[in-house]
């Protein structure tokens, strides 16, 4: 009997790469999901099963979990991957957009977790892999609301790991650095639309936009989605998965630098970086 793996947000980027990688493993039955399942034809061709799933819609989430449970009894592995970045300064960013982001990045992840856990507890086993970000450990200007959503994922994952352990459920957190997906373009788009060109934060927004473009375009600072998919594969299949997987050398260096230097020195580092980008 194969283990079922339900992955959210597989229409592009990390989710797509993960579905393709896991679908190659004969012991796994991969359920690739997206709001528009017609975008997943290539994943179906690679052996994944395709389901519609919108993590901001209760009915959609419940139906997807029920479909997997009807065939397997329980969801064997949940990979909470769906997410995006709403960028802009704290003062200027519209809170409607922030709420939409939290619905996807935090509440959708939480509700999917709630839906699969009863089945996992009955089965006495299961795995939940949350895709967070290095942005849950460090903060860059003009990204506060996105970082807040990923800090929330950190907290939820740490609590869940302890709570679910007695029931045989293992929980891991994936913390990617800069990954070459459409995420950077989405973040830049929301940043551009968050403030007036002549507003008080105009110079900061321009610098942040350029910094993102340069960083995501760097093959030294960024990595491919397949790099993250490999870490997720380990979390899904290893007998003793890690609690955290920090992905990319640059992410590891930045997290340790922030921890070692403290807030004031890290702020000084940021001022240098954003001045160079302006």
mmCIF file of N, CA and C in Angstrom, residues 89-146:
data_model
loop_
_atom_site.group_PDB
_atom_site.id
_atom_site.type_symbol
_atom_site.label_atom_id
_atom_site.label_comp_id
_atom_site.label_asym_id
_atom_site.label_seq_id
_atom_site.Cartn_x
_atom_site.Cartn_y
_atom_site.Cartn_z
ATOM 1 N N UNK A 89 5.515 48.841 2.741
ATOM 2 C CA UNK A 89 5.842 49.299 4.088
ATOM 3 C C UNK A 89 4.650 49.089 5.025
ATOM 4 N N UNK A 90 4.926 49.083 6.311
ATOM 5 C CA UNK A 90 3.880 48.854 7.307
ATOM 6 C C UNK A 90 2.794 49.933 7.204
ATOM 7 N N UNK A 91 3.184 51.190 7.014
ATOM 8 C CA UNK A 91 2.213 52.275 6.971
ATOM 9 C C UNK A 91 1.350 52.246 5.720
ATOM 10 N N UNK A 92 1.947 51.942 4.583
ATOM 11 C CA UNK A 92 1.252 52.160 3.317
ATOM 12 C C UNK A 92 0.511 50.941 2.762
ATOM 13 N N UNK A 93 0.861 49.755 3.195
ATOM 14 C CA UNK A 93 0.261 48.561 2.607
ATOM 15 C C UNK A 93 -1.204 48.411 3.034
ATOM 16 N N UNK A 94 -2.090 48.209 2.066
ATOM 17 C CA UNK A 94 -3.508 48.052 2.370
ATOM 18 C C UNK A 94 -3.772 46.773 3.154
ATOM 19 N N UNK A 95 -4.544 46.863 4.217
ATOM 20 C CA UNK A 95 -4.763 45.718 5.084
ATOM 21 C C UNK A 95 -5.660 44.658 4.450
ATOM 22 N N UNK A 96 -6.436 45.007 3.447
ATOM 23 C CA UNK A 96 -7.208 43.983 2.740
ATOM 24 C C UNK A 96 -6.260 42.975 2.084
ATOM 25 N N UNK A 97 -5.182 43.487 1.481
ATOM 26 C CA UNK A 97 -4.185 42.597 0.888
ATOM 27 C C UNK A 97 -3.458 41.777 1.931
ATOM 28 N N UNK A 98 -3.182 42.394 3.070
ATOM 29 C CA UNK A 98 -2.522 41.675 4.160
ATOM 30 C C UNK A 98 -3.414 40.536 4.654
ATOM 31 N N UNK A 99 -4.708 40.817 4.784
ATOM 32 C CA UNK A 99 -5.648 39.768 5.232
ATOM 33 C C UNK A 99 -5.689 38.620 4.235
ATOM 34 N N UNK A 100 -5.705 38.933 2.935
ATOM 35 C CA UNK A 100 -5.706 37.871 1.917
ATOM 36 C C UNK A 100 -4.448 37.018 2.027
ATOM 37 N N UNK A 101 -3.321 37.667 2.269
ATOM 38 C CA UNK A 101 -2.073 36.924 2.403
ATOM 39 C C UNK A 101 -2.110 35.989 3.612
ATOM 40 N N UNK A 102 -2.605 36.484 4.744
ATOM 41 C CA UNK A 102 -2.698 35.639 5.936
ATOM 42 C C UNK A 102 -3.701 34.507 5.733
ATOM 43 N N UNK A 103 -4.758 34.742 4.960
ATOM 44 C CA UNK A 103 -5.701 33.662 4.672
ATOM 45 C C UNK A 103 -5.000 32.508 3.972
ATOM 46 N N UNK A 104 -4.087 32.818 3.071
ATOM 47 C CA UNK A 104 -3.354 31.776 2.350
ATOM 48 C C UNK A 104 -2.202 31.229 3.175
ATOM 49 N N UNK A 105 -1.325 32.115 3.621
ATOM 50 C CA UNK A 105 -0.064 31.688 4.235
ATOM 51 C C UNK A 105 -0.225 31.087 5.623
ATOM 52 N N UNK A 106 -1.232 31.548 6.369
ATOM 53 C CA UNK A 106 -1.372 31.138 7.771
ATOM 54 C C UNK A 106 -2.656 30.355 8.020
ATOM 55 N N UNK A 107 -3.796 30.957 7.704
ATOM 56 C CA UNK A 107 -5.072 30.317 8.041
ATOM 57 C C UNK A 107 -5.355 29.117 7.142
ATOM 58 N N UNK A 108 -4.980 29.205 5.873
ATOM 59 C CA UNK A 108 -5.139 28.048 4.992
ATOM 60 C C UNK A 108 -4.287 26.883 5.458
ATOM 61 N N UNK A 109 -3.036 27.173 5.792
ATOM 62 C CA UNK A 109 -2.139 26.153 6.337
ATOM 63 C C UNK A 109 -2.718 25.548 7.614
ATOM 64 N N UNK A 110 -3.239 26.398 8.480
ATOM 65 C CA UNK A 110 -3.793 25.925 9.750
ATOM 66 C C UNK A 110 -5.017 25.044 9.535
ATOM 67 N N UNK A 111 -5.905 25.472 8.633
ATOM 68 C CA UNK A 111 -7.129 24.698 8.422
ATOM 69 C C UNK A 111 -6.833 23.361 7.755
ATOM 70 N N UNK A 112 -5.922 23.338 6.794
ATOM 71 C CA UNK A 112 -5.542 22.072 6.177
ATOM 72 C C UNK A 112 -4.990 21.117 7.230
ATOM 73 N N UNK A 113 -4.202 21.651 8.148
ATOM 74 C CA UNK A 113 -3.644 20.841 9.231
ATOM 75 C C UNK A 113 -4.758 20.279 10.110
ATOM 76 N N UNK A 114 -5.720 21.125 10.458
ATOM 77 C CA UNK A 114 -6.843 20.660 11.275
ATOM 78 C C UNK A 114 -7.626 19.554 10.580
ATOM 79 N N UNK A 115 -7.783 19.662 9.276
ATOM 80 C CA UNK A 115 -8.581 18.694 8.536
ATOM 81 C C UNK A 115 -7.908 17.326 8.434
ATOM 82 N N UNK A 116 -6.580 17.289 8.313
ATOM 83 C CA UNK A 116 -5.908 15.991 8.144
ATOM 84 C C UNK A 116 -5.570 15.308 9.470
ATOM 85 N N UNK A 117 -5.468 16.057 10.549
ATOM 86 C CA UNK A 117 -4.996 15.473 11.806
ATOM 87 C C UNK A 117 -5.898 14.383 12.385
ATOM 88 N N UNK A 118 -7.224 14.513 12.360
ATOM 89 C CA UNK A 118 -8.028 13.413 12.907
ATOM 90 C C UNK A 118 -7.738 12.071 12.240
ATOM 91 N N UNK A 119 -7.616 12.061 10.921
ATOM 92 C CA UNK A 119 -7.287 10.828 10.209
ATOM 93 C C UNK A 119 -5.906 10.315 10.557
ATOM 94 N N UNK A 120 -4.953 11.211 10.664
ATOM 95 C CA UNK A 120 -3.594 10.804 11.040
ATOM 96 C C UNK A 120 -3.573 10.211 12.441
ATOM 97 N N UNK A 121 -4.329 10.827 13.354
ATOM 98 C CA UNK A 121 -4.362 10.301 14.722
ATOM 99 C C UNK A 121 -4.982 8.908 14.757
ATOM 100 N N UNK A 122 -6.050 8.707 13.988
ATOM 101 C CA UNK A 122 -6.670 7.374 13.934
ATOM 102 C C UNK A 122 -5.700 6.343 13.377
ATOM 103 N N UNK A 123 -4.913 6.760 12.379
ATOM 104 C CA UNK A 123 -3.951 5.841 11.769
ATOM 105 C C UNK A 123 -2.727 5.614 12.646
ATOM 106 N N UNK A 124 -2.495 6.518 13.579
ATOM 107 C CA UNK A 124 -1.325 6.411 14.446
ATOM 108 C C UNK A 124 -0.034 6.813 13.772
ATOM 109 N N UNK A 125 -0.148 7.534 12.672
ATOM 110 C CA UNK A 125 1.056 7.977 11.958
ATOM 111 C C UNK A 125 0.676 9.081 10.979
ATOM 112 N N UNK A 126 1.678 9.779 10.507
ATOM 113 C CA UNK A 126 1.465 10.828 9.520
ATOM 114 C C UNK A 126 2.604 11.822 9.563
ATOM 115 N N UNK A 127 2.657 12.660 8.559
ATOM 116 C CA UNK A 127 3.679 13.708 8.503
ATOM 117 C C UNK A 127 3.051 14.991 7.976
ATOM 118 N N UNK A 128 3.482 16.091 8.551
ATOM 119 C CA UNK A 128 3.076 17.409 8.075
ATOM 120 C C UNK A 128 4.350 18.209 7.820
ATOM 121 N N UNK A 129 4.482 18.691 6.610
ATOM 122 C CA UNK A 129 5.659 19.472 6.206
ATOM 123 C C UNK A 129 5.169 20.865 5.838
ATOM 124 N N UNK A 130 5.558 21.853 6.620
ATOM 125 C CA UNK A 130 5.175 23.239 6.363
ATOM 126 C C UNK A 130 6.294 23.970 5.636
ATOM 127 N N UNK A 131 5.952 24.611 4.537
ATOM 128 C CA UNK A 131 6.941 25.392 3.805
ATOM 129 C C UNK A 131 6.887 26.824 4.328
ATOM 130 N N UNK A 132 7.886 27.172 5.120
ATOM 131 C CA UNK A 132 8.006 28.523 5.640
ATOM 132 C C UNK A 132 8.974 29.318 4.796
ATOM 133 N N UNK A 133 9.928 29.955 5.446
ATOM 134 C CA UNK A 133 10.887 30.793 4.726
ATOM 135 C C UNK A 133 11.983 31.214 5.683
ATOM 136 N N UNK A 134 13.156 31.542 5.124
ATOM 137 C CA UNK A 134 14.148 32.205 5.964
ATOM 138 C C UNK A 134 13.564 33.518 6.478
ATOM 139 N N UNK A 135 12.525 34.019 5.782
ATOM 140 C CA UNK A 135 11.824 35.221 6.197
ATOM 141 C C UNK A 135 11.012 35.035 7.457
ATOM 142 N N UNK A 136 10.984 33.837 8.020
ATOM 143 C CA UNK A 136 10.409 33.619 9.334
ATOM 144 C C UNK A 136 11.432 33.719 10.440
ATOM 145 N N UNK A 137 12.683 33.988 10.043
ATOM 146 C CA UNK A 137 13.766 34.115 11.024
ATOM 147 C C UNK A 137 14.465 35.470 10.947
ATOM 148 N N UNK A 138 14.382 36.127 9.785
ATOM 149 C CA UNK A 138 14.982 37.446 9.589
ATOM 150 C C UNK A 138 13.987 38.317 8.832
ATOM 151 N N UNK A 139 14.154 39.641 8.938
ATOM 152 C CA UNK A 139 13.195 40.572 8.334
ATOM 153 C C UNK A 139 13.919 41.597 7.477
ATOM 154 N N UNK A 140 13.378 41.815 6.281
ATOM 155 C CA UNK A 140 13.873 42.862 5.404
ATOM 156 C C UNK A 140 12.822 43.969 5.301
ATOM 157 N N UNK A 141 13.253 45.232 5.151
ATOM 158 C CA UNK A 141 12.292 46.333 5.042
ATOM 159 C C UNK A 141 11.388 46.179 3.830
ATOM 160 N N UNK A 142 10.201 46.733 3.939
ATOM 161 C CA UNK A 142 9.162 46.666 2.914
ATOM 162 C C UNK A 142 8.601 45.255 2.763
ATOM 163 N N UNK A 143 8.900 44.391 3.721
ATOM 164 C CA UNK A 143 8.370 43.030 3.686
ATOM 165 C C UNK A 143 7.777 42.589 5.013
ATOM 166 N N UNK A 144 7.483 43.539 5.888
ATOM 167 C CA UNK A 144 7.078 43.200 7.249
ATOM 168 C C UNK A 144 5.869 42.300 7.341
ATOM 169 N N UNK A 145 4.861 42.530 6.508
ATOM 170 C CA UNK A 145 3.641 41.721 6.602
ATOM 171 C C UNK A 145 3.875 40.307 6.088
ATOM 172 N N UNK A 146 4.674 40.175 5.034
ATOM 173 C CA UNK A 146 5.026 38.828 4.569
ATOM 174 C C UNK A 146 5.820 38.091 5.646
#
